[in-house]
CSV table of C-alpha atoms in Angstrom, one decimal:
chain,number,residue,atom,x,y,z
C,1,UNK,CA,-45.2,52.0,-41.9
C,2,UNK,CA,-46.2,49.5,-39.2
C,3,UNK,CA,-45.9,50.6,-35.6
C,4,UNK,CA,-45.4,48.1,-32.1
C,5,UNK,CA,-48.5,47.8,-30.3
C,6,UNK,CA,-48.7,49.5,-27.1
C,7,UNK,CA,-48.8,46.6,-24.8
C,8,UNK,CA,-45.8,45.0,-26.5
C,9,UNK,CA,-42.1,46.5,-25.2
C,10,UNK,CA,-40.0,48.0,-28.1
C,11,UNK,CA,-36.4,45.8,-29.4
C,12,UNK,CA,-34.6,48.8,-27.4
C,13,UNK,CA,-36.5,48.5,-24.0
C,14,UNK,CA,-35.8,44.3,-23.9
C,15,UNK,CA,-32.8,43.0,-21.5
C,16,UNK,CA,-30.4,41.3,-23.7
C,17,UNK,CA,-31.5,38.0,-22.5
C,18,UNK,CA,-34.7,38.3,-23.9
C,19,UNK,CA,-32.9,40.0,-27.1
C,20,UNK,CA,-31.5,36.9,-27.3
C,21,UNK,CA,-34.1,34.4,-26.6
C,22,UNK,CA,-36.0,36.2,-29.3
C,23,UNK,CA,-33.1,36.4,-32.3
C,24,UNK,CA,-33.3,32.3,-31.5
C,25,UNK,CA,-36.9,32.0,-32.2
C,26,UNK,CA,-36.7,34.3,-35.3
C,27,UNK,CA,-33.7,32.3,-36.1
C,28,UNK,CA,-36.1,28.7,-35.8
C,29,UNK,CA,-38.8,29.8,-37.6
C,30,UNK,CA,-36.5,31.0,-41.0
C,31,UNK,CA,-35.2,27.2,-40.5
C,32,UNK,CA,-38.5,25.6,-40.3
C,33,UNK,CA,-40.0,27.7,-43.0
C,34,UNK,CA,-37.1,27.2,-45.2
C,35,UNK,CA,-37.0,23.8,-45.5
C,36,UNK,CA,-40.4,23.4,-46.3
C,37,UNK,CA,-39.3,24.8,-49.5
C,38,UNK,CA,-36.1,22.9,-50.1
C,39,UNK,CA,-36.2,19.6,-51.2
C,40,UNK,CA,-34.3,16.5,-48.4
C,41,UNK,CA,-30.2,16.4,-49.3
C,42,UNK,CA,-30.1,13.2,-50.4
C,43,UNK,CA,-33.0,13.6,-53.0
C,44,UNK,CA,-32.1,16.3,-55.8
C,45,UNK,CA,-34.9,14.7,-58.1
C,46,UNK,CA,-37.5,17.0,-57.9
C,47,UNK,CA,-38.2,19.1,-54.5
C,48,UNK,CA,-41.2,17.6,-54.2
C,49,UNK,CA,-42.5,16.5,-50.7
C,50,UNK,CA,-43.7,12.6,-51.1
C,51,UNK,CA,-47.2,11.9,-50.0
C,52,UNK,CA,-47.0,9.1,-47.5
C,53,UNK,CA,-49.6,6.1,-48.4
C,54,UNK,CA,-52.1,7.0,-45.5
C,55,UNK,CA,-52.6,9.8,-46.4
C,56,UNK,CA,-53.8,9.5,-50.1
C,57,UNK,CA,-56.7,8.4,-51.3
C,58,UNK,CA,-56.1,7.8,-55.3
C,59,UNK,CA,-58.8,9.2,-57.5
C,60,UNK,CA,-58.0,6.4,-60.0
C,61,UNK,CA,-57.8,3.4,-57.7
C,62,UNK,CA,-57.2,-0.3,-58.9
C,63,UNK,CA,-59.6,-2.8,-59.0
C,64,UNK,CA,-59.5,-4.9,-55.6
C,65,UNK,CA,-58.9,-8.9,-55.3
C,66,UNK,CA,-61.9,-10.7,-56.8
C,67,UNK,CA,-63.4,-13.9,-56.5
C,68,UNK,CA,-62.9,-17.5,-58.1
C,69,UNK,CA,-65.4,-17.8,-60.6
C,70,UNK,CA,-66.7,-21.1,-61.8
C,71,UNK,CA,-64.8,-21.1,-64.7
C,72,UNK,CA,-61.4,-19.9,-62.9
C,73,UNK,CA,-61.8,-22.7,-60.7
C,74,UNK,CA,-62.6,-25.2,-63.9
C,75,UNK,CA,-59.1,-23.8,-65.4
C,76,UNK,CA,-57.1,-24.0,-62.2
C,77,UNK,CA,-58.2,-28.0,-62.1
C,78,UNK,CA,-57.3,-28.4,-65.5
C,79,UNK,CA,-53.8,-27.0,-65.0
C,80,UNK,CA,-52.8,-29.1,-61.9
C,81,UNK,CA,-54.5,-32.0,-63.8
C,82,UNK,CA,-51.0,-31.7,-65.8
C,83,UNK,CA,-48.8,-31.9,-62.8
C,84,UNK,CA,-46.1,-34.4,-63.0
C,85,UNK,CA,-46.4,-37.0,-60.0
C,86,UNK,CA,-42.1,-37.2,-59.4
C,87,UNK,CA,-39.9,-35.0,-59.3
C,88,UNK,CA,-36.5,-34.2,-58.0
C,89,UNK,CA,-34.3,-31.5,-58.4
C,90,UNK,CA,-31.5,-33.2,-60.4
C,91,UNK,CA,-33.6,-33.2,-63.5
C,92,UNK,CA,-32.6,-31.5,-66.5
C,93,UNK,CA,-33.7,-27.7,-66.6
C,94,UNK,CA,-35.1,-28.3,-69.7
C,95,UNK,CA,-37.2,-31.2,-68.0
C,96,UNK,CA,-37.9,-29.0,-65.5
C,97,UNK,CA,-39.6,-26.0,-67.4
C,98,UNK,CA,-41.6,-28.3,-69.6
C,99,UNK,CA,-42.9,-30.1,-66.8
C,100,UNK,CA,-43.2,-26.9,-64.3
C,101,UNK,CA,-44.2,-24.2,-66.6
C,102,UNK,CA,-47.7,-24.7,-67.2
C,103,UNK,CA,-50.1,-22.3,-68.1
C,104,UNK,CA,-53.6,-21.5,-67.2
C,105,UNK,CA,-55.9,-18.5,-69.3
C,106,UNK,CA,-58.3,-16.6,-67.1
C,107,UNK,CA,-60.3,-13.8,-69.0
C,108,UNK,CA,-58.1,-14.1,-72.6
C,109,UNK,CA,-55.2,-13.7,-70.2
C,110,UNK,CA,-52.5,-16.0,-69.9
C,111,UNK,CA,-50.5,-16.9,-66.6
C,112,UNK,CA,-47.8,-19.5,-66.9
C,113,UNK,CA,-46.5,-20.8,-63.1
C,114,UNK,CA,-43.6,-19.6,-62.2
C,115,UNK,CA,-43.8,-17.0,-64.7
C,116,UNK,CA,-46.4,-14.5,-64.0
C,117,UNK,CA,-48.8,-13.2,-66.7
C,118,UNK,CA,-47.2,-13.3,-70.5
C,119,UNK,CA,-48.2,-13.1,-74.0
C,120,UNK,CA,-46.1,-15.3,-74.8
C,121,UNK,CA,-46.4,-18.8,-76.0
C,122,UNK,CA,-46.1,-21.9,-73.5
C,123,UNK,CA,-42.8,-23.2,-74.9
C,124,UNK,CA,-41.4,-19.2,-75.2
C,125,UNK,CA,-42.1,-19.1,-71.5
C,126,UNK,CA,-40.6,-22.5,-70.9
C,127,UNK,CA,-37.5,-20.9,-72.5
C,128,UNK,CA,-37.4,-18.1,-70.7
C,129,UNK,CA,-37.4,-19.6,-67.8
C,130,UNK,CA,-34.1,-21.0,-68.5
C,131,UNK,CA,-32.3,-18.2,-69.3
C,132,UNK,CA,-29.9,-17.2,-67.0
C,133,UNK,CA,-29.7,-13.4,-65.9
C,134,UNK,CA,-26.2,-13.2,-65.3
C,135,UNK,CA,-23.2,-12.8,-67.5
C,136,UNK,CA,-19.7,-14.6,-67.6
C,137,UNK,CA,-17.6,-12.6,-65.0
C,138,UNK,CA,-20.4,-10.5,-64.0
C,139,UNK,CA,-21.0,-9.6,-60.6
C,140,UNK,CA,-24.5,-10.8,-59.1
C,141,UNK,CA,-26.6,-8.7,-56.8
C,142,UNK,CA,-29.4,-11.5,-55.5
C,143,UNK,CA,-31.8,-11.4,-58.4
C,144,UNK,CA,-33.1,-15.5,-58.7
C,145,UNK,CA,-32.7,-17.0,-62.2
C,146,UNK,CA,-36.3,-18.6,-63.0
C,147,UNK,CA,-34.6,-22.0,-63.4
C,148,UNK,CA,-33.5,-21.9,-59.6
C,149,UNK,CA,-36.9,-21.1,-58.4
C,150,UNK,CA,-38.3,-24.2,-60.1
C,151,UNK,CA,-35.2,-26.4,-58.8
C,152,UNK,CA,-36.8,-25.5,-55.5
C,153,UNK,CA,-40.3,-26.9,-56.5
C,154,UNK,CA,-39.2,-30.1,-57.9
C,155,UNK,CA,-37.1,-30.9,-54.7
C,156,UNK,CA,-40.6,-30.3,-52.4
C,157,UNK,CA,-42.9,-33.3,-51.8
C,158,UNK,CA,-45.4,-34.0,-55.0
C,159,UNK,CA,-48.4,-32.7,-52.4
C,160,UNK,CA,-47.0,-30.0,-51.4
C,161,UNK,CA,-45.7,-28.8,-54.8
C,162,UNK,CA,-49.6,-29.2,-56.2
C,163,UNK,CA,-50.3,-26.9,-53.2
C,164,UNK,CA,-48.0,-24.5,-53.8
C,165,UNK,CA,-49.2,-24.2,-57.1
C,166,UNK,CA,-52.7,-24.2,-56.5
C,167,UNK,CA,-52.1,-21.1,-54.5
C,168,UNK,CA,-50.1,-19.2,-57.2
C,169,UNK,CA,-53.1,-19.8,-59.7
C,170,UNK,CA,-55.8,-18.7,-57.1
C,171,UNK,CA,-54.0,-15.4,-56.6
C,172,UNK,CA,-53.5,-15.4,-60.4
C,173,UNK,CA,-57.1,-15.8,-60.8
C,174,UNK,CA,-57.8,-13.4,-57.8
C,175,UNK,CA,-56.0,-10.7,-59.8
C,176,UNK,CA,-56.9,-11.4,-63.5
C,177,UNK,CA,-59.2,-7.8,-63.3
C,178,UNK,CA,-56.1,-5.6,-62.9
C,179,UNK,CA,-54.2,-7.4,-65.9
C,180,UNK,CA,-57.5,-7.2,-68.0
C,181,UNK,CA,-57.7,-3.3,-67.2
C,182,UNK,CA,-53.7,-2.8,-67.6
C,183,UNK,CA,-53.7,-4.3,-70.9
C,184,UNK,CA,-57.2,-2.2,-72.1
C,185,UNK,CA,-56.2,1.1,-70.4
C,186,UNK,CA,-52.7,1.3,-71.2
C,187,UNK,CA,-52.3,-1.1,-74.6
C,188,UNK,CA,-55.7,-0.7,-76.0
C,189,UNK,CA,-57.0,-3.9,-75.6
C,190,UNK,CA,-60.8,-4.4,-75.9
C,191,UNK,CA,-62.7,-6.1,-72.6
C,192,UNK,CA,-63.8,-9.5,-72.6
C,193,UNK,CA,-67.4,-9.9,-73.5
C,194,UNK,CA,-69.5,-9.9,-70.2
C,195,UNK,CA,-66.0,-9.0,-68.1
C,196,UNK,CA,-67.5,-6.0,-66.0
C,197,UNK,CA,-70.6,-8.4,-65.0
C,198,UNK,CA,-68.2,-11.1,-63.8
C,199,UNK,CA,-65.5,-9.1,-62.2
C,200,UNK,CA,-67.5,-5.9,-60.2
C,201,UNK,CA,-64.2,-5.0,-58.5
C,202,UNK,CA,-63.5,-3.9,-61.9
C,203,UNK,CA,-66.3,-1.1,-62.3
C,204,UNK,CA,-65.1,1.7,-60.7
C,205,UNK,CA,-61.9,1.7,-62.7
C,206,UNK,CA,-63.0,0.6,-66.0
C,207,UNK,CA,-63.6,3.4,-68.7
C,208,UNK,CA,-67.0,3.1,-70.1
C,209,UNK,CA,-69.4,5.2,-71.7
C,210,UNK,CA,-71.4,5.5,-68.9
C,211,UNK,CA,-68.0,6.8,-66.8
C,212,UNK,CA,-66.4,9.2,-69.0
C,213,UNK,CA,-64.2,10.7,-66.1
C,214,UNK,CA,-62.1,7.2,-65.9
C,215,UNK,CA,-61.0,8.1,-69.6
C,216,UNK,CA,-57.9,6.5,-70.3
C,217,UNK,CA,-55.1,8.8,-69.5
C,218,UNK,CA,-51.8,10.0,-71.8
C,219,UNK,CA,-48.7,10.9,-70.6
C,220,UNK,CA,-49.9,14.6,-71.6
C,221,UNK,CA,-52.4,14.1,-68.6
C,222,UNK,CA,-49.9,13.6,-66.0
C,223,UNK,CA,-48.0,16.7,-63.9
C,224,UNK,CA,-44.9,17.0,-64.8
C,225,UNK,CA,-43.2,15.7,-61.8
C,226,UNK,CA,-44.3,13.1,-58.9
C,227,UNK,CA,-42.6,10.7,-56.4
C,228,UNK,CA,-43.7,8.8,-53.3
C,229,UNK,CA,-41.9,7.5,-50.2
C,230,UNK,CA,-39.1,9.4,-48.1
C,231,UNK,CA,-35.6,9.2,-49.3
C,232,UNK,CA,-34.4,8.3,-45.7
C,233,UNK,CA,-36.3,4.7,-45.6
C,234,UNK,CA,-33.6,3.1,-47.8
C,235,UNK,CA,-30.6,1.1,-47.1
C,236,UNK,CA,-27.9,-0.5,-49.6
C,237,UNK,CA,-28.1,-4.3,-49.5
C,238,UNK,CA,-26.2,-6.2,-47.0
C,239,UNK,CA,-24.8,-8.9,-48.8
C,240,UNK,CA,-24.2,-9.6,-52.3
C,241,UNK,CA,-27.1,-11.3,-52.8
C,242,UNK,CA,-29.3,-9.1,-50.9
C,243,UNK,CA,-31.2,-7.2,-53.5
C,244,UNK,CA,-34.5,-8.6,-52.7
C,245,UNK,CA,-34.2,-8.5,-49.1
C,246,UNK,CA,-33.3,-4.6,-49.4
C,247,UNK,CA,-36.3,-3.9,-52.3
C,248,UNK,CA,-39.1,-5.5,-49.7
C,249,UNK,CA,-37.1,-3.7,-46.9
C,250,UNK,CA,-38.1,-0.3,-48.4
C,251,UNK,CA,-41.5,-0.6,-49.6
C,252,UNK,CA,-43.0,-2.6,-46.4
C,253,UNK,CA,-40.7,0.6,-44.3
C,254,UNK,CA,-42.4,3.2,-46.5
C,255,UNK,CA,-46.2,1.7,-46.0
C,256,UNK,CA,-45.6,0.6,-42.3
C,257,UNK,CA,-43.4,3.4,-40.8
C,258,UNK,CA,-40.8,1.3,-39.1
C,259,UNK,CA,-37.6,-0.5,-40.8
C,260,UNK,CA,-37.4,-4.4,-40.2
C,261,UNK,CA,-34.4,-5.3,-40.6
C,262,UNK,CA,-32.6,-7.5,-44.3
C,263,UNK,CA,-32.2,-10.7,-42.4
C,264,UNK,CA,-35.7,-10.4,-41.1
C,265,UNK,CA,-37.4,-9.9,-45.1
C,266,UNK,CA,-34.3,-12.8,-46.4
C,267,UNK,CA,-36.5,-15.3,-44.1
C,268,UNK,CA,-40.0,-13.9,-44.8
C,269,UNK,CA,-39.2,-14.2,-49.4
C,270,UNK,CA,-36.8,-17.2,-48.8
C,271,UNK,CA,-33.7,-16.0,-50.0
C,272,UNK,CA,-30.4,-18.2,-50.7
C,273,UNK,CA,-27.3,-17.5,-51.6
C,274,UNK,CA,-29.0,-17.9,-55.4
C,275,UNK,CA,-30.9,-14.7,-54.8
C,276,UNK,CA,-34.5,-14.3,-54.3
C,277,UNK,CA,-37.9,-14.8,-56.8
C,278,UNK,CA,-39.7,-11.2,-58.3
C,279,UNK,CA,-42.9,-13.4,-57.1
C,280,UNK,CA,-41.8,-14.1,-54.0
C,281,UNK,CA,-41.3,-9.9,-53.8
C,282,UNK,CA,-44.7,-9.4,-55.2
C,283,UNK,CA,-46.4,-12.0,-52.7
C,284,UNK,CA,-45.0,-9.8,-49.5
C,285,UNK,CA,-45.9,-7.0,-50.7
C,286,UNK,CA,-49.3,-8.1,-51.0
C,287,UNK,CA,-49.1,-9.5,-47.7
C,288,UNK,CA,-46.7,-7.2,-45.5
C,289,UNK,CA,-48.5,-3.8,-47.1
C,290,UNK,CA,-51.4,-2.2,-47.8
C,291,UNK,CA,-50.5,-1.4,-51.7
C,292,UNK,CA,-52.9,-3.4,-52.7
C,293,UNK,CA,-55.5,-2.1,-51.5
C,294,UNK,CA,-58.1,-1.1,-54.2
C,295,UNK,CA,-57.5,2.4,-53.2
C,296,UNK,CA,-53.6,2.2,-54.0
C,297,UNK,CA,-52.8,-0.4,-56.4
C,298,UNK,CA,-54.6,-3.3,-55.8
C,299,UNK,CA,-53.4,-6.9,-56.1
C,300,UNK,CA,-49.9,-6.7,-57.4
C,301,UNK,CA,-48.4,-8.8,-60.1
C,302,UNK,CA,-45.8,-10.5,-62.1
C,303,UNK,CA,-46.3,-8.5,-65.2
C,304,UNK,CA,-44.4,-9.4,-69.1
C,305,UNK,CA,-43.3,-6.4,-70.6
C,306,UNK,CA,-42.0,-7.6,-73.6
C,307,UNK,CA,-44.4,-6.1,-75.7
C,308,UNK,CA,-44.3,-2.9,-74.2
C,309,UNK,CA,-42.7,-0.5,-76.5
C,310,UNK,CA,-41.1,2.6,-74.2
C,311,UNK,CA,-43.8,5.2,-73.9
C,312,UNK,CA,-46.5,2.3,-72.7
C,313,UNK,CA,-43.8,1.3,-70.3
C,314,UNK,CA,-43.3,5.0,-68.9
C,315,UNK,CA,-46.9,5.5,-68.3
C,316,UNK,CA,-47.7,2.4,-66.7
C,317,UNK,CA,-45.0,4.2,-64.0
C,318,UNK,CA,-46.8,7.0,-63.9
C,319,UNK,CA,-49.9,5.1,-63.7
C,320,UNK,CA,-48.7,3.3,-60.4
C,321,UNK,CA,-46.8,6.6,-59.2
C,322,UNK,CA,-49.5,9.1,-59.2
C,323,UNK,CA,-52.4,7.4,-59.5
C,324,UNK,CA,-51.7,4.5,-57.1
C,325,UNK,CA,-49.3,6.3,-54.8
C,326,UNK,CA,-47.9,2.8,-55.0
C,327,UNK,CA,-44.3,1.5,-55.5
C,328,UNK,CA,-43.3,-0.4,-58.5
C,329,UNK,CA,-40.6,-3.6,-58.3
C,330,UNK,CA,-38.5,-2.7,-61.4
C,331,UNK,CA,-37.1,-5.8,-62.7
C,332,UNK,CA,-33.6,-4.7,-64.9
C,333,UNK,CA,-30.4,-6.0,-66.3
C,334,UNK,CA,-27.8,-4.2,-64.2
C,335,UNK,CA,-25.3,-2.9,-66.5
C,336,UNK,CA,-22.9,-0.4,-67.3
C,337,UNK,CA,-24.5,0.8,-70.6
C,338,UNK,CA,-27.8,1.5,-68.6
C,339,UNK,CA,-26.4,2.6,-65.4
C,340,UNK,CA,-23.2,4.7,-66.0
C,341,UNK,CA,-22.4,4.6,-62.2
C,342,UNK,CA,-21.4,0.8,-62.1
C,343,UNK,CA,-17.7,-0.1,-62.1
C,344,UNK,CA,-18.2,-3.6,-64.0
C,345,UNK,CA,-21.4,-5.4,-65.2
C,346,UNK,CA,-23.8,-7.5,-63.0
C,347,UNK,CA,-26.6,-9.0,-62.9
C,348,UNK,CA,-30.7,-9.2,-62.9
C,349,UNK,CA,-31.2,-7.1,-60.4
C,350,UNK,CA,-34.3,-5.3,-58.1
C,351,UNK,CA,-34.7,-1.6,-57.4
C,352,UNK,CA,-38.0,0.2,-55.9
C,353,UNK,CA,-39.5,2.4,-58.6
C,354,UNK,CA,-40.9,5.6,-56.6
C,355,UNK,CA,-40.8,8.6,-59.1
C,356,UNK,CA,-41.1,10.2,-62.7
C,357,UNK,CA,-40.0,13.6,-64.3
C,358,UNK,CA,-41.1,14.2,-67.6
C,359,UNK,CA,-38.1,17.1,-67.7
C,360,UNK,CA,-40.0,19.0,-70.5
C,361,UNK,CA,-38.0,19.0,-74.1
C,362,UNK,CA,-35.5,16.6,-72.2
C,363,UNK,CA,-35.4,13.2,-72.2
C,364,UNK,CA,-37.7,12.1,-69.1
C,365,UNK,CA,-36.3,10.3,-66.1
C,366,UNK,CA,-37.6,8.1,-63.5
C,367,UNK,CA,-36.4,8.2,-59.5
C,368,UNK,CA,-35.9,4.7,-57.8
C,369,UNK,CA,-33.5,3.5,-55.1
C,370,UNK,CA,-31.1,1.6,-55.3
C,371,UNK,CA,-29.7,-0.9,-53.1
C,372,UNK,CA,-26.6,-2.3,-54.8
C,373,UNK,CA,-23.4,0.0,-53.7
C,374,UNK,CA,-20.3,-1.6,-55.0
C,375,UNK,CA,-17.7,0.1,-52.6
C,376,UNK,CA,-19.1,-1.8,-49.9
C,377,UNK,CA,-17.7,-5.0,-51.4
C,378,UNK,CA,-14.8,-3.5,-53.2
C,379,UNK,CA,-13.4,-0.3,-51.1
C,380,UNK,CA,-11.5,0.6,-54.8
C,381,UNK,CA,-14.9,1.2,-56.5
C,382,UNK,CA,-17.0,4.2,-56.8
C,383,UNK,CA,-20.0,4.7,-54.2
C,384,UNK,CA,-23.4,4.4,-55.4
C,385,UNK,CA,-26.2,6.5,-53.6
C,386,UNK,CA,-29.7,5.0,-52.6
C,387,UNK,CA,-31.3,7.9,-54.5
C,388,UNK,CA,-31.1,8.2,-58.4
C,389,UNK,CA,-32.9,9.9,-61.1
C,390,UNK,CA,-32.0,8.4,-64.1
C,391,UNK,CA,-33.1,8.3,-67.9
C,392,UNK,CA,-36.2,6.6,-68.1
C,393,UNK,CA,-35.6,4.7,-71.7
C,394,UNK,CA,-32.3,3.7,-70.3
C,395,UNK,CA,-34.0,1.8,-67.7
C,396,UNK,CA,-36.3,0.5,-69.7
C,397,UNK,CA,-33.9,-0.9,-71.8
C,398,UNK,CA,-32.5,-2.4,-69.1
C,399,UNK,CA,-35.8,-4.2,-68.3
C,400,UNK,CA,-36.1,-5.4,-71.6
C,401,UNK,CA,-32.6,-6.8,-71.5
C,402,UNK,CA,-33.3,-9.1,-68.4
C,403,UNK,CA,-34.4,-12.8,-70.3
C,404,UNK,CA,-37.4,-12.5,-68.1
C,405,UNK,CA,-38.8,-9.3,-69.1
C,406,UNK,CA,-41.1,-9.0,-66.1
C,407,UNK,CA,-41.8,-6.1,-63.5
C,408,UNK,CA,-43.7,-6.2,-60.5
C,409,UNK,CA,-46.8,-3.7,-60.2
């Protein structure tokens, strides 16, 4: 039995100020102890404390932004070579893509401007482009249709155009290292003869012989449960065509620790009443945050997933989730088949990816926010919270459903 030191006064002998003043501080310290067990209110995903970004140092880190190699450069010249000399906005779509859509190949890897990187053919891109992500009578939420975006180029001076494009290849070409190692690591494609000698930002996170820790990892090899970022740095969206706005508005507050506000990230991607461009998102991020840092997730990109079956999908979030400590731009269809809490259909749509739980012998979900709410636009509709946990192949079904079929890591 455990006795009161001598120089301490018994409960009895205190005044009842002091008994007081003490029952408070016993009182504080069940409170603070507790709720480092209990997971925040507005997060019932997993009760697990997210790591902020400083504070991690990934153990398997991205590859960083390379260089422009000769033959990068060569390709990039030979794209804008192509570029049409007029244009105007009031050109046929189809005009537009043909002209607009062009695609360079760095390392076996295909980019197509104002597309991202995509296995598919030239003209399926061109087609893709303009496809429309919203339904008849749907709602829309601020997610721009490709075709918009390259309305916008064709009304820009011919100079400046070739300028903007010359930048979006050079990044392109900048990243080509991560796309080489996302394919390889997570599809099983070989490496490019002589890849590692031309692209050293590559080494440390290539798996080769000579590295056998940087195996290629299953979803077997992941914990069961992980998240990033603190539920409390999210807001819904604004306006109705906000979505982008709100998406950059958490990831640059979870990296940089202070909220800016939606009108301030509208100006900085360009947003119109259309919506706003998944590579505008992706070009802040780079920018505004330290994500892609080589350490987190490195340079991120406009990624196709259309030949992604489910499980390749799921780990390349738990790839960027646990590994990179870095958020994902998830790219979906938003509609009432995927998302049961919608009241009517919308349309393409942004949301921040920030967790997984594989749930054991249930079906695994993944934890994003989410900015749409519907009430705040029709008071008769049911709220939506900024927190969800939702099933996983659901919203990858919804990502496959968009006509772009494109996510941002």
């Amino acid at each position: 039995m455990s006795r009161t030191p001598s120089f301490l006064p018994s409960y009895a002998e205190l005044r009842g100020r002091d008994r007081a003043a003490l029952a408070a501080a016993a009182a504080l310290v069940l409170i603070v102890t507790g709720a480092l067990f209990v997971p925040a209110g507005d997060d019932p995903g997993d009760g697990l404390a997210p790591t902020t970004a400083r504070e991690y140092v990934a153990l398997d880190s991205a590859p960083g932004r390379g260089v422009l190699t000769p033959e990068a450069e060569a390709e990039i010249d030979r794209v804008l070579a192509t570029a049409p000399a007029r244009l105007s906005a009031r050109v046929a779509p189809t005009a537009l893509a043909r002209d607009l859509v062009r695609c360079a190949e760095f390392e076996d890897q295909q980019y197509c401007l104002g597309v991202g990187w995509t296995e598919v053919t030239p003209q399926q891109a061109a087609g893709r482009a303009l496809a429309r992500p919203t339904r008849p009578g749907g709602e829309t939420t601020g997610d721009l249709a490709t075709a918009d975006l390259l309305a916008q180029r064709a009304a820009l001076p011919t100079a400046e155009r070739i300028a903007v494009e010359r930048a979006e290849l050079e990044e392109a070409a900048r990243s080509v290292a991560k796309v080489v190692l996302l394919r390889h690591q997570l599809l099983g494609e070989p490496l490019p003869e002589g890849f590692l000698e031309r692209h050293p930002e590559a080494r440390a996170s290539a798996s080769t012989p000579t590295s056998p820790r940087k195996k290629n990892k299953l979803i077997k090899d992941y914990p069961q449960r992980s998240k990033i970022l603190n539920s409390r740095q999210m807001r819904e969206q604004h306006t109705t065509y906000w979505c982008g706005p709100t998406t950059m508005q958490a990831i640059a507050w979870g990296w940089q620790g202070r909220k800016r506000t939606q009108r301030h990230w509208a100006r900085q991607l360009g947003t119109t009443t259309s919506g706003t461009a998944i590579s505008d998102i992706v070009r802040l991020v780079n920018r505004d945050t330290g994500y892609d840092r080589k350490k987190y997730a490195g340079t991120y990109i406009v990624l196709d997933i259309s030949d992604w079956n489910f499980h390749r999908w799921l780990l390349l979030q738990m790839r960027h989730i646990h590994d990179y400590r870095a958020p994902v731009v998830l790219h979906p269809m938003l509609l009432k088949k995927y998302y049961p809490y919608l009241d009517d259909d919308a349309s393409g749509h942004f949301q921040v990816g920030r967790g997984y739980d594989k749930r054991g012998d249930k079906p695994p979900h993944i934890g994003y926010f989410e900015p749409w709410n519907q009430q705040r636009f029709d008071p008769s509709e049911p709220y939506i919270r900024r927190v969800q946990w939702r099933d996983a192949y659901k919203s990858y079904r919804a990502n496959r459903a968009h006509p772009h079929q494109n996510i941002g890591v």
